[in-house]
PDB file of C-alpha atoms in Angstrom:
ATOM      1  CA  MET M  18       0.000   0.000   0.000  1.00  0.00           C
ATOM      2  CA  ASP M  19       1.456   3.330  -1.052  1.00  0.00           C
ATOM      3  CA  LEU M  20       0.631   6.137   1.444  1.00  0.00           C
ATOM      4  CA  ARG M  21       1.743   8.840  -0.998  1.00  0.00           C
ATOM      5  CA  ARG M  22      -1.336   8.069  -3.039  1.00  0.00           C
ATOM      6  CA  TYR M  23      -3.610   8.927  -0.050  1.00  0.00           C
ATOM      7  CA  LEU M  24      -1.643  11.984   1.140  1.00  0.00           C
ATOM      8  CA  PRO M  25      -3.758  14.578  -0.771  1.00  0.00           C
ATOM      9  CA  ILE M  26      -6.963  13.097   0.672  1.00  0.00           C
ATOM     10  CA  ILE M  27      -5.505  13.079   4.191  1.00  0.00           C
ATOM     11  CA  LEU M  28      -4.468  16.735   3.797  1.00  0.00           C
ATOM     12  CA  LEU M  29      -7.948  17.731   2.589  1.00  0.00           C
ATOM     13  CA  VAL M  30      -9.579  15.959   5.536  1.00  0.00           C
ATOM     14  CA  PHE M  31      -7.164  17.685   7.943  1.00  0.00           C
ATOM     15  CA  VAL M  32      -7.943  21.112   6.459  1.00  0.00           C
ATOM     16  CA  ALA M  33     -11.684  20.427   6.529  1.00  0.00           C
ATOM     17  CA  LEU M  34     -11.640  19.257  10.150  1.00  0.00           C
ATOM     18  CA  PHE M  35      -9.209  21.670  11.785  1.00  0.00           C
ATOM     19  CA  ILE M  36      -8.483  24.751   9.680  1.00  0.00           C
ATOM     20  CA  LEU M  37     -11.820  25.584   8.009  1.00  0.00           C
ATOM     21  CA  PRO M  38     -13.806  25.772  11.271  1.00  0.00           C
ATOM     22  CA  GLN M  39     -11.280  28.261  12.683  1.00  0.00           C
ATOM     23  CA  LEU M  40     -11.532  30.444   9.580  1.00  0.00           C
ATOM     24  CA  LEU M  41     -15.314  30.359   9.502  1.00  0.00           C
ATOM     25  CA  LYS M  42     -15.668  31.065  13.234  1.00  0.00           C
ATOM     26  CA  GLY M  43     -14.313  34.619  12.800  1.00  0.00           C
ATOM     27  CA  GLY M  44     -17.522  35.717  11.069  1.00  0.00           C
ATOM     28  CA  ARG M  45     -19.739  35.098  14.082  1.00  0.00           C
ATOM     29  CA  GLY M  46     -20.572  37.797  16.628  1.00  0.00           C
ATOM     30  CA  LYS M  47     -18.412  38.014  19.723  1.00  0.00           C
ATOM     31  CA  THR M  48     -19.972  37.359  23.108  1.00  0.00           C
ATOM     32  CA  LEU M  49     -18.988  39.079  26.322  1.00  0.00           C
ATOM     33  CA  SER M  50     -17.031  37.050  28.817  1.00  0.00           C
ATOM     34  CA  ALA M  51     -18.173  36.858  32.443  1.00  0.00           C
ATOM     35  CA  LYS M  52     -15.237  39.107  33.357  1.00  0.00           C
ATOM     36  CA  ASP M  53     -16.362  41.757  30.831  1.00  0.00           C
ATOM     37  CA  ARG M  54     -19.985  41.569  31.999  1.00  0.00           C
ATOM     38  CA  GLY M  55     -18.797  42.074  35.582  1.00  0.00           C
ATOM     39  CA  ARG M  56     -16.670  45.092  34.663  1.00  0.00           C
ATOM     40  CA  LEU M  57     -19.479  46.633  32.630  1.00  0.00           C
ATOM     41  CA  THR M  58     -21.944  46.149  35.506  1.00  0.00           C
ATOM     42  CA  LEU M  59     -19.643  47.982  37.914  1.00  0.00           C
ATOM     43  CA  ASP M  60     -19.033  50.721  35.343  1.00  0.00           C
ATOM     44  CA  ALA M  61     -22.784  51.092  34.734  1.00  0.00           C
ATOM     45  CA  ILE M  62     -23.550  51.778  38.413  1.00  0.00           C
ATOM     46  CA  ASP M  63     -20.797  54.425  38.430  1.00  0.00           C
ATOM     47  CA  ARG M  64     -22.280  55.999  35.310  1.00  0.00           C
ATOM     48  CA  VAL M  65     -25.790  56.012  36.799  1.00  0.00           C
ATOM     49  CA  ASP M  66     -24.422  57.648  39.960  1.00  0.00           C
ATOM     50  CA  ARG M  67     -22.491  60.306  37.998  1.00  0.00           C
ATOM     51  CA  ALA M  68     -25.538  61.041  35.819  1.00  0.00           C
ATOM     52  CA  GLN M  69     -27.734  61.368  38.910  1.00  0.00           C
ATOM     53  CA  GLN M  70     -25.203  63.703  40.564  1.00  0.00           C
ATOM     54  CA  LYS M  71     -25.021  65.855  37.421  1.00  0.00           C
ATOM     55  CA  LEU M  72     -28.811  66.025  37.243  1.00  0.00           C
ATOM     56  CA  PHE M  73     -28.956  66.954  40.943  1.00  0.00           C
ATOM     57  CA  ALA M  74     -26.358  69.701  40.454  1.00  0.00           C
ATOM     58  CA  ASP M  75     -28.193  71.100  37.394  1.00  0.00           C
ATOM     59  CA  ALA M  76     -31.862  70.698  38.400  1.00  0.00           C
ATOM     60  CA  GLY M  77     -31.710  70.222  42.178  1.00  0.00           C
ATOM     61  CA  ARG M  78     -33.379  66.818  42.016  1.00  0.00           C
ATOM     62  CA  TYR M  79     -32.675  63.155  41.308  1.00  0.00           C
ATOM     63  CA  THR M  80     -34.798  61.143  38.901  1.00  0.00           C
ATOM     64  CA  GLY M  81     -36.425  57.749  38.894  1.00  0.00           C
ATOM     65  CA  SER M  82     -36.389  57.731  35.082  1.00  0.00           C
ATOM     66  CA  LEU M  83     -33.684  55.727  33.351  1.00  0.00           C
ATOM     67  CA  ALA M  84     -34.485  57.564  30.110  1.00  0.00           C
ATOM     68  CA  GLU M  85     -33.341  60.884  31.598  1.00  0.00           C
ATOM     69  CA  LEU M  86     -30.008  59.345  32.578  1.00  0.00           C
ATOM     70  CA  VAL M  87     -29.373  57.550  29.268  1.00  0.00           C
ATOM     71  CA  VAL M  88     -29.962  60.744  27.281  1.00  0.00           C
ATOM     72  CA  GLY M  89     -26.975  62.310  29.025  1.00  0.00           C
ATOM     73  CA  ASP M  90     -24.669  59.273  28.804  1.00  0.00           C
ATOM     74  CA  LYS M  91     -24.575  57.353  25.521  1.00  0.00           C
ATOM     75  CA  VAL M  92     -22.127  54.754  26.911  1.00  0.00           C
ATOM     76  CA  LEU M  93     -24.686  53.854  29.585  1.00  0.00           C
ATOM     77  CA  ALA M  94     -27.138  53.006  26.803  1.00  0.00           C
ATOM     78  CA  SER M  95     -24.689  50.506  25.318  1.00  0.00           C
ATOM     79  CA  GLU M  96     -23.969  48.992  28.744  1.00  0.00           C
ATOM     80  CA  LEU M  97     -27.658  48.199  29.182  1.00  0.00           C
ATOM     81  CA  THR M  98     -27.205  45.485  26.550  1.00  0.00           C
ATOM     82  CA  ILE M  99     -25.182  43.280  28.966  1.00  0.00           C
ATOM     83  CA  PRO M 100     -28.174  42.712  29.905  1.00  0.00           C
ATOM     84  CA  LEU M 101     -28.764  44.665  33.078  1.00  0.00           C
ATOM     85  CA  ASP M 102     -31.844  44.843  35.251  1.00  0.00           C
ATOM     86  CA  VAL M 103     -32.022  48.474  36.400  1.00  0.00           C
ATOM     87  CA  THR M 104     -34.256  49.696  39.196  1.00  0.00           C
ATOM     88  CA  LEU M 105     -34.296  53.435  39.977  1.00  0.00           C
ATOM     89  CA  ASP M 106     -36.345  55.131  42.639  1.00  0.00           C
ATOM     90  CA  ALA M 107     -36.251  58.809  43.543  1.00  0.00           C
ATOM     91  CA  GLY M 108     -37.505  59.985  46.914  1.00  0.00           C
ATOM     92  CA  ALA M 109     -40.177  62.613  47.482  1.00  0.00           C
ATOM     93  CA  GLY M 110     -39.119  65.845  45.845  1.00  0.00           C
ATOM     94  CA  GLY M 111     -36.174  64.128  44.161  1.00  0.00           C
ATOM     95  CA  LYS M 112     -33.814  64.832  47.046  1.00  0.00           C
ATOM     96  CA  SER M 113     -32.699  61.190  47.362  1.00  0.00           C
ATOM     97  CA  TYR M 114     -32.439  58.146  45.160  1.00  0.00           C
ATOM     98  CA  VAL M 115     -31.738  54.415  45.144  1.00  0.00           C
ATOM     99  CA  ALA M 116     -30.245  52.673  42.108  1.00  0.00           C
ATOM    100  CA  GLN M 117     -29.952  48.903  41.835  1.00  0.00           C
ATOM    101  CA  LEU M 118     -28.301  47.223  38.846  1.00  0.00           C
ATOM    102  CA  SER M 119     -28.136  43.455  38.464  1.00  0.00           C
ATOM    103  CA  SER M 120     -26.448  41.286  35.886  1.00  0.00           C
ATOM    104  CA  ASP M 121     -25.673  37.591  36.011  1.00  0.00           C
ATOM    105  CA  ILE M 122     -22.335  38.481  37.681  1.00  0.00           C
ATOM    106  CA  PHE M 123     -23.036  41.276  40.213  1.00  0.00           C
ATOM    107  CA  SER M 124     -25.886  43.019  41.943  1.00  0.00           C
ATOM    108  CA  VAL M 125     -24.929  46.554  43.006  1.00  0.00           C
ATOM    109  CA  VAL M 126     -26.752  49.339  44.848  1.00  0.00           C
ATOM    110  CA  ARG M 127     -26.102  53.065  45.383  1.00  0.00           C
ATOM    111  CA  VAL M 128     -28.096  55.308  47.704  1.00  0.00           C
ATOM    112  CA  ARG M 129     -27.757  59.099  47.950  1.00  0.00           C
ATOM    113  CA  ASP M 130     -29.512  61.636  50.138  1.00  0.00           C
ATOM    114  CA  GLY M 131     -28.810  65.104  48.834  1.00  0.00           C
ATOM    115  CA  GLU M 132     -25.140  65.129  47.841  1.00  0.00           C
ATOM    116  CA  ARG M 133     -24.200  62.596  50.519  1.00  0.00           C
ATOM    117  CA  LEU M 134     -23.513  58.973  49.560  1.00  0.00           C
ATOM    118  CA  VAL M 135     -25.538  57.043  52.123  1.00  0.00           C
ATOM    119  CA  SER M 136     -24.802  53.492  51.070  1.00  0.00           C
ATOM    120  CA  ARG M 137     -23.246  51.412  48.351  1.00  0.00           C
ATOM    121  CA  SER M 138     -23.045  47.670  48.222  1.00  0.00           C
ATOM    122  CA  CYS M 139     -22.168  44.891  45.857  1.00  0.00           C
ATOM    123  CA  ARG M 140     -23.037  41.205  45.850  1.00  0.00           C
ATOM    124  CA  GLU M 141     -21.124  38.738  43.718  1.00  0.00           C
ATOM    125  CA  ILE M 142     -23.616  36.359  42.134  1.00  0.00           C
ATOM    126  CA  LYS M 143     -21.209  34.437  39.944  1.00  0.00           C
ATOM    127  CA  SER M 144     -17.503  34.177  40.650  1.00  0.00           C
ATOM    128  CA  THR M 145     -15.194  35.555  37.974  1.00  0.00           C
ATOM    129  CA  ALA M 146     -11.429  35.548  37.891  1.00  0.00           C
ATOM    130  CA  GLY M 147     -10.048  39.076  37.766  1.00  0.00           C
ATOM    131  CA  VAL M 148     -13.191  41.026  38.703  1.00  0.00           C
ATOM    132  CA  GLU M 149     -14.322  41.294  42.300  1.00  0.00           C
ATOM    133  CA  CYS M 150     -16.833  43.412  44.159  1.00  0.00           C
ATOM    134  CA  PRO M 151     -15.168  46.667  45.252  1.00  0.00           C
ATOM    135  CA  ASP M 152     -13.603  46.784  48.712  1.00  0.00           C
ATOM    136  CA  PHE M 153     -16.518  48.630  50.276  1.00  0.00           C
ATOM    137  CA  THR M 154     -18.531  45.404  50.566  1.00  0.00           C
ATOM    138  CA  ALA M 155     -17.626  42.435  52.739  1.00  0.00           C
ATOM    139  CA  ARG M 156     -18.263  38.918  51.564  1.00  0.00           C
ATOM    140  CA  PRO M 157     -20.669  36.645  53.387  1.00  0.00           C
ATOM    141  CA  THR M 158     -19.190  34.486  56.108  1.00  0.00           C
ATOM    142  CA  THR M 159     -20.761  31.322  57.450  1.00  0.00           C
ATOM    143  CA  THR M 160     -20.462  29.632  60.794  1.00  0.00           C
ATOM    144  CA  THR M 161     -21.342  25.966  61.234  1.00  0.00           C
ATOM    145  CA  VAL M 162     -21.999  24.558  64.687  1.00  0.00           C
ATOM    146  CA  THR M 163     -22.534  20.854  65.368  1.00  0.00           C
ATOM    147  CA  THR M 164     -24.127  19.851  68.660  1.00  0.00           C
ATOM    148  CA  THR M 165     -24.160  16.199  69.678  1.00  0.00           C
ATOM    149  CA  THR M 166     -26.434  14.824  72.384  1.00  0.00           C
ATOM    150  CA  PRO M 167     -27.001  11.195  73.337  1.00  0.00           C
ATOM    151  CA  THR M 168     -30.127  11.078  71.155  1.00  0.00           C
ATOM    152  CA  ALA M 169     -29.310  13.314  68.163  1.00  0.00           C
ATOM    153  CA  THR M 170     -26.737  15.350  66.287  1.00  0.00           C
ATOM    154  CA  VAL M 171     -27.839  18.828  65.196  1.00  0.00           C
ATOM    155  CA  THR M 172     -25.895  20.941  62.691  1.00  0.00           C
ATOM    156  CA  THR M 173     -26.795  24.586  62.144  1.00  0.00           C
ATOM    157  CA  THR M 174     -25.236  27.028  59.713  1.00  0.00           C
ATOM    158  CA  THR M 175     -25.569  30.768  60.158  1.00  0.00           C
ATOM    159  CA  GLY M 176     -24.650  33.290  57.462  1.00  0.00           C
ATOM    160  CA  THR M 177     -23.535  36.800  58.290  1.00  0.00           C
ATOM    161  CA  ILE M 178     -23.049  39.674  55.881  1.00  0.00           C
ATOM    162  CA  THR M 179     -21.257  42.755  57.117  1.00  0.00           C
ATOM    163  CA  VAL M 180     -21.412  45.806  54.882  1.00  0.00           C
ATOM    164  CA  THR M 181     -19.370  48.899  55.553  1.00  0.00           C
ATOM    165  CA  THR M 182     -20.630  52.182  54.166  1.00  0.00           C
ATOM    166  CA  PRO M 183     -18.386  55.080  53.257  1.00  0.00           C
ATOM    167  CA  ASN M 184     -18.460  58.341  55.193  1.00  0.00           C
ATOM    168  CA  LYS M 185     -18.939  60.849  52.396  1.00  0.00           C
TER     169      LYS M 185
END
């Protein structure tokens, strides 16, 4: 059996199996990695906060309308395609607001009363290498206690979340 006779067929099969799929894959749309979605979520809450502060400085009130914020920040509009679930609520008279943004990676909250930052927190929903919740939020800690008596063994787990808020 002469292998040189089958070499062109073997080369064509190799190209069809390994090289063509790599060339054709470049035409598909790119998806965001979990790391990118996490970064964009954290950037979006900062953009919402800056837009709210600008609106408060200009008009003396915060808004509960996402449309008002997106009009002033075109990048925020593109970040909403992560997708993000955005909840905005302005207090009576627009003197305070709460913003909550959630993606599949993070859930973040900002609260302002007047110009003062009252609270900010972040919860990591899905772990990603390279992107963490900012330092202002502590991670949950759990404590497990096992109690053994002559008749039964009872195990209880208690979760504690400690959140520190900035003094601004």
